[in-house]
PDB file of C-alpha atoms in Angstrom:
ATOM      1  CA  UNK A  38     108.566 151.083  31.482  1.00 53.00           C
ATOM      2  CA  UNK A  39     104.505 151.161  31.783  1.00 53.00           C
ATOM      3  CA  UNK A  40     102.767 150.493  29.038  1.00 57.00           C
ATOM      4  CA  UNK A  41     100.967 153.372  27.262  1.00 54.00           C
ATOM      5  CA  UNK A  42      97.246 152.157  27.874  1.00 54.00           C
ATOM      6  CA  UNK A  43      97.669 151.064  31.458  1.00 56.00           C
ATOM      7  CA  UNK A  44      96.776 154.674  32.677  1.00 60.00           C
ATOM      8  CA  UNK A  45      93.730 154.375  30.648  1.00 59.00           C
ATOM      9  CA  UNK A  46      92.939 150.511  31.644  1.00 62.00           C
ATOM     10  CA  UNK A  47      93.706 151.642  35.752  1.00 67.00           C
ATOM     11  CA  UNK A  48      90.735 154.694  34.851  1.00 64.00           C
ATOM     12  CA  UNK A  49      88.531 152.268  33.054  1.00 65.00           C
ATOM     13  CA  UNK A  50      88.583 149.515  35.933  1.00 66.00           C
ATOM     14  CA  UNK A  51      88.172 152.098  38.668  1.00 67.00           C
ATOM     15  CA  UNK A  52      85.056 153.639  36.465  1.00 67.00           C
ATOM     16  CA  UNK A  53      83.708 150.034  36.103  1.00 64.00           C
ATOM     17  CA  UNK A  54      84.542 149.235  40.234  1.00 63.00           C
ATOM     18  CA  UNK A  55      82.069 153.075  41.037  1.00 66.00           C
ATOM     19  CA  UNK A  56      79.068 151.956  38.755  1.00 69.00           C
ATOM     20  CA  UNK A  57      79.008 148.675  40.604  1.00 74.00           C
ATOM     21  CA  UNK A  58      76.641 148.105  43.455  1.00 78.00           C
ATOM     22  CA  UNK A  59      77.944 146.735  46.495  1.00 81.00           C
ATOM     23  CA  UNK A  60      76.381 144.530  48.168  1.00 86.00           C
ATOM     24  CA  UNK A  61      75.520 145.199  51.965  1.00 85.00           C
ATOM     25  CA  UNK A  62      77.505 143.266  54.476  1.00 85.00           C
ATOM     26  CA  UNK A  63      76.167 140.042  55.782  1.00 88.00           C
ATOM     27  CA  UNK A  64      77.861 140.172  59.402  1.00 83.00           C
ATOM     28  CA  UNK A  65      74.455 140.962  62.046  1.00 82.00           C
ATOM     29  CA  UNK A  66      74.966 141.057  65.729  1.00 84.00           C
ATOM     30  CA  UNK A  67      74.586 138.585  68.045  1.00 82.00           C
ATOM     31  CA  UNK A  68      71.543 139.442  70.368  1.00 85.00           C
ATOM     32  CA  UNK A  69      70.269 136.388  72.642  1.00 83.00           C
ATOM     33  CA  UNK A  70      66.518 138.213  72.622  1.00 86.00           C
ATOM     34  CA  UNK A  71      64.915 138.875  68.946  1.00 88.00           C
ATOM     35  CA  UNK A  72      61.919 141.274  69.191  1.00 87.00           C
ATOM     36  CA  UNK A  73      60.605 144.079  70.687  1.00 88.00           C
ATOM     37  CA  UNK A  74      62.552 143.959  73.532  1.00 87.00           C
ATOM     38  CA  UNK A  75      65.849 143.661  71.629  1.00 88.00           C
ATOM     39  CA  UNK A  76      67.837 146.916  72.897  1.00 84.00           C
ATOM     40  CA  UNK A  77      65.840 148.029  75.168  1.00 86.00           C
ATOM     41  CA  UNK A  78      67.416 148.498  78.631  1.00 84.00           C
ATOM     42  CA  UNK A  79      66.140 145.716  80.107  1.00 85.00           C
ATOM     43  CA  UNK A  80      67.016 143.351  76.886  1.00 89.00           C
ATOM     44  CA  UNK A  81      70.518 144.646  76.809  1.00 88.00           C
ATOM     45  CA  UNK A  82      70.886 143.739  80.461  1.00 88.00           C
ATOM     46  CA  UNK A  83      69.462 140.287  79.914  1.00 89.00           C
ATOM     47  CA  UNK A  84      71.874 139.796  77.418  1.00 91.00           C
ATOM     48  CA  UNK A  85      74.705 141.093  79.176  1.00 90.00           C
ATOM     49  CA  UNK A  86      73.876 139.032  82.016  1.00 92.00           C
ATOM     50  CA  UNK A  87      74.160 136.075  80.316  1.00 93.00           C
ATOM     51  CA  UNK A  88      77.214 136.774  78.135  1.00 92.00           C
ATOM     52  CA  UNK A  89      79.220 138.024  81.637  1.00 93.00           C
ATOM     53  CA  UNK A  90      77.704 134.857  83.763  1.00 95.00           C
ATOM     54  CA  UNK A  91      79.111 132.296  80.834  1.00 95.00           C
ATOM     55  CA  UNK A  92      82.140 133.706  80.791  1.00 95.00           C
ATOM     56  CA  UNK A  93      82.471 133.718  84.619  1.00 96.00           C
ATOM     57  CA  UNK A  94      81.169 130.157  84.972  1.00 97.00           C
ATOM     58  CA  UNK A  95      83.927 128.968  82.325  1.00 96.00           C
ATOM     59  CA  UNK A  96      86.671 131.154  84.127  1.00 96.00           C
ATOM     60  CA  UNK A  97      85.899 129.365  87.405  1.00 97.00           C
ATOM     61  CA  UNK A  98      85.579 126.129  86.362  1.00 97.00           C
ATOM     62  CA  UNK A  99      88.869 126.172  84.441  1.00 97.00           C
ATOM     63  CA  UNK A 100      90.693 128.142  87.497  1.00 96.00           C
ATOM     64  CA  UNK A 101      88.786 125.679  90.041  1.00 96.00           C
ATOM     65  CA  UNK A 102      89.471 122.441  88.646  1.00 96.00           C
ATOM     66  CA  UNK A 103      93.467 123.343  87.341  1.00 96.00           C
ATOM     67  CA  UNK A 104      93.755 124.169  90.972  1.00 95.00           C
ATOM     68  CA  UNK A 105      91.672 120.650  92.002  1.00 96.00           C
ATOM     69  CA  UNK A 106      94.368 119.148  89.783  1.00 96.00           C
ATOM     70  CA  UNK A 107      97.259 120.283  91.416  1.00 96.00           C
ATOM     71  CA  UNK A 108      95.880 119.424  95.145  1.00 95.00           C
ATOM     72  CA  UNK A 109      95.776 116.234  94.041  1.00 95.00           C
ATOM     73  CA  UNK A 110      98.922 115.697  92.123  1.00 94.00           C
ATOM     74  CA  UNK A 111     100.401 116.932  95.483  1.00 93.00           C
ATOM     75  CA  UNK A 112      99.397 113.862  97.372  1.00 92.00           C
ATOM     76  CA  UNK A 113      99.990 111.445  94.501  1.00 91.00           C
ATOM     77  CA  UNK A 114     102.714 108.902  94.298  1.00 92.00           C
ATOM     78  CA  UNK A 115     105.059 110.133  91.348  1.00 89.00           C
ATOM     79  CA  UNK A 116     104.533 108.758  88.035  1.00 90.00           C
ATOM     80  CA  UNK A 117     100.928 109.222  89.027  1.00 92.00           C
ATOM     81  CA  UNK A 118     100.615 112.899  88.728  1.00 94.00           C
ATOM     82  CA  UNK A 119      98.471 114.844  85.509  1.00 94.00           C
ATOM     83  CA  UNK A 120      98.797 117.901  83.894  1.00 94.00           C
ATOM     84  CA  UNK A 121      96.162 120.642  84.910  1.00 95.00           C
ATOM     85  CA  UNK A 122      94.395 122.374  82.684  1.00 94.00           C
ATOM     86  CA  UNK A 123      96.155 125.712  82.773  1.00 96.00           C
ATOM     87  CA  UNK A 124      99.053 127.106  84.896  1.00 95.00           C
ATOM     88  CA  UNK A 125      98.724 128.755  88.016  1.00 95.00           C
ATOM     89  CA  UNK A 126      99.529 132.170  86.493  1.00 96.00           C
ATOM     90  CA  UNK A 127      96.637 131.572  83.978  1.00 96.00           C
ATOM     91  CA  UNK A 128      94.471 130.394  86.782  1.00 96.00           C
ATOM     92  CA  UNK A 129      94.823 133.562  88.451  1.00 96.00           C
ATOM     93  CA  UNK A 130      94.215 135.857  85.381  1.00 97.00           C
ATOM     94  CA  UNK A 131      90.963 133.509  84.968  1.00 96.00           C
ATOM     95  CA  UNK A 132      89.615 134.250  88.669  1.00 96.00           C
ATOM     96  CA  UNK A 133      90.842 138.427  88.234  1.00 97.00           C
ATOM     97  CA  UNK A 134      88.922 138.383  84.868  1.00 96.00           C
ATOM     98  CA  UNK A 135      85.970 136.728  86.896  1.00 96.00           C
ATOM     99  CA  UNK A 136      85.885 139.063  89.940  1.00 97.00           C
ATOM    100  CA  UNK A 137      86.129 142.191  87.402  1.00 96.00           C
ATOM    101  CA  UNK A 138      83.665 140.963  85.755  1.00 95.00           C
ATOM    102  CA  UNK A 139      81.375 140.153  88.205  1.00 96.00           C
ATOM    103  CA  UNK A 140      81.900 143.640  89.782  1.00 96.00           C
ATOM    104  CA  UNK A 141      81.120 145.334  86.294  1.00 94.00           C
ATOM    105  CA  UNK A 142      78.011 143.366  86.309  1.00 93.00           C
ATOM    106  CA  UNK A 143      76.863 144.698  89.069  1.00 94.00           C
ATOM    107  CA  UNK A 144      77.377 148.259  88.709  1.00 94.00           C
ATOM    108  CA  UNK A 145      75.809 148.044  85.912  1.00 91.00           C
ATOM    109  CA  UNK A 146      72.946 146.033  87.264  1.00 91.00           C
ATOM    110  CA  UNK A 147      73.223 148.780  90.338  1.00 93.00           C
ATOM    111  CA  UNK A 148      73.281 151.628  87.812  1.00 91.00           C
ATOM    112  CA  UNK A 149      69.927 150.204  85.759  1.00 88.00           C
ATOM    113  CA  UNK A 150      68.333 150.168  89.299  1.00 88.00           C
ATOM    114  CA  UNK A 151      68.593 153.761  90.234  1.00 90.00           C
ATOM    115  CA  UNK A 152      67.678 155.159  86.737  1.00 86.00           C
ATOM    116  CA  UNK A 153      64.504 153.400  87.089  1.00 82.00           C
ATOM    117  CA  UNK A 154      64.098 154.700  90.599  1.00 86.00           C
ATOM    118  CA  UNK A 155      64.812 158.449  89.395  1.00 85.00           C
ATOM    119  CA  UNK A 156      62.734 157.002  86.195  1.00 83.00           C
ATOM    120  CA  UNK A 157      59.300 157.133  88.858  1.00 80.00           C
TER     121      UNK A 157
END
């Protein structure tokens, strides 16, 4: 059984919660370029660039040196082997991600260039 004043408490709280101010959120964007140029088209693709090309570099490295790994654990004695970094399966999902990626960087890098072309 609810107590008689808990209706009244719940409306009192919830009166108390809308007079309030919240504060604004603290959470910004990341944006490698602060200034003018920050979202402009040619900002955005700067920063795009260099979010895409870090992610590719890591992808390849990690697929590229797993598969190093497993060369040479292939021509070592046994006993003498070591774990690569990441499974062949997970190696290839790393070099897909990088080709798509890579692709999608360029068509938008492609797409950019003709605007400005139909821009003059």
């Amino acid at each position: 059984m609810t107590h008689p004043d808990s209706n009244a408490s719940t409306a009192h709280d919830e009166q108390q919660q809308k007079q309030q101010p919240h504060p604004d959120p603290t959470h910004q964007d990341f944006h490698w370029i602060e200034g003018p140029q920050q979202g402009s088209l040619y900002g955005n693709l700067l920063e795009t660039t260099l979010d895409l090309s870090a992610g590719i570099h890591a992808c390849l490295q990690l697929a590229y040196a797993s598969n190093l790994e497993r060369a040479a654990n292939s021509d070592a004695d046994p006993g003498a082997t070591a774990a690569p970094a990441i499974g062949i399966v997970y190696a290839d999902q790393l070099m897909r991600l990088a080709i798509v990626s890579a692709g999608l960087l360029r068509d938008e890098a492609r797409r950019q260039v003709e605007d400005l072309v139909l821009a003059e």
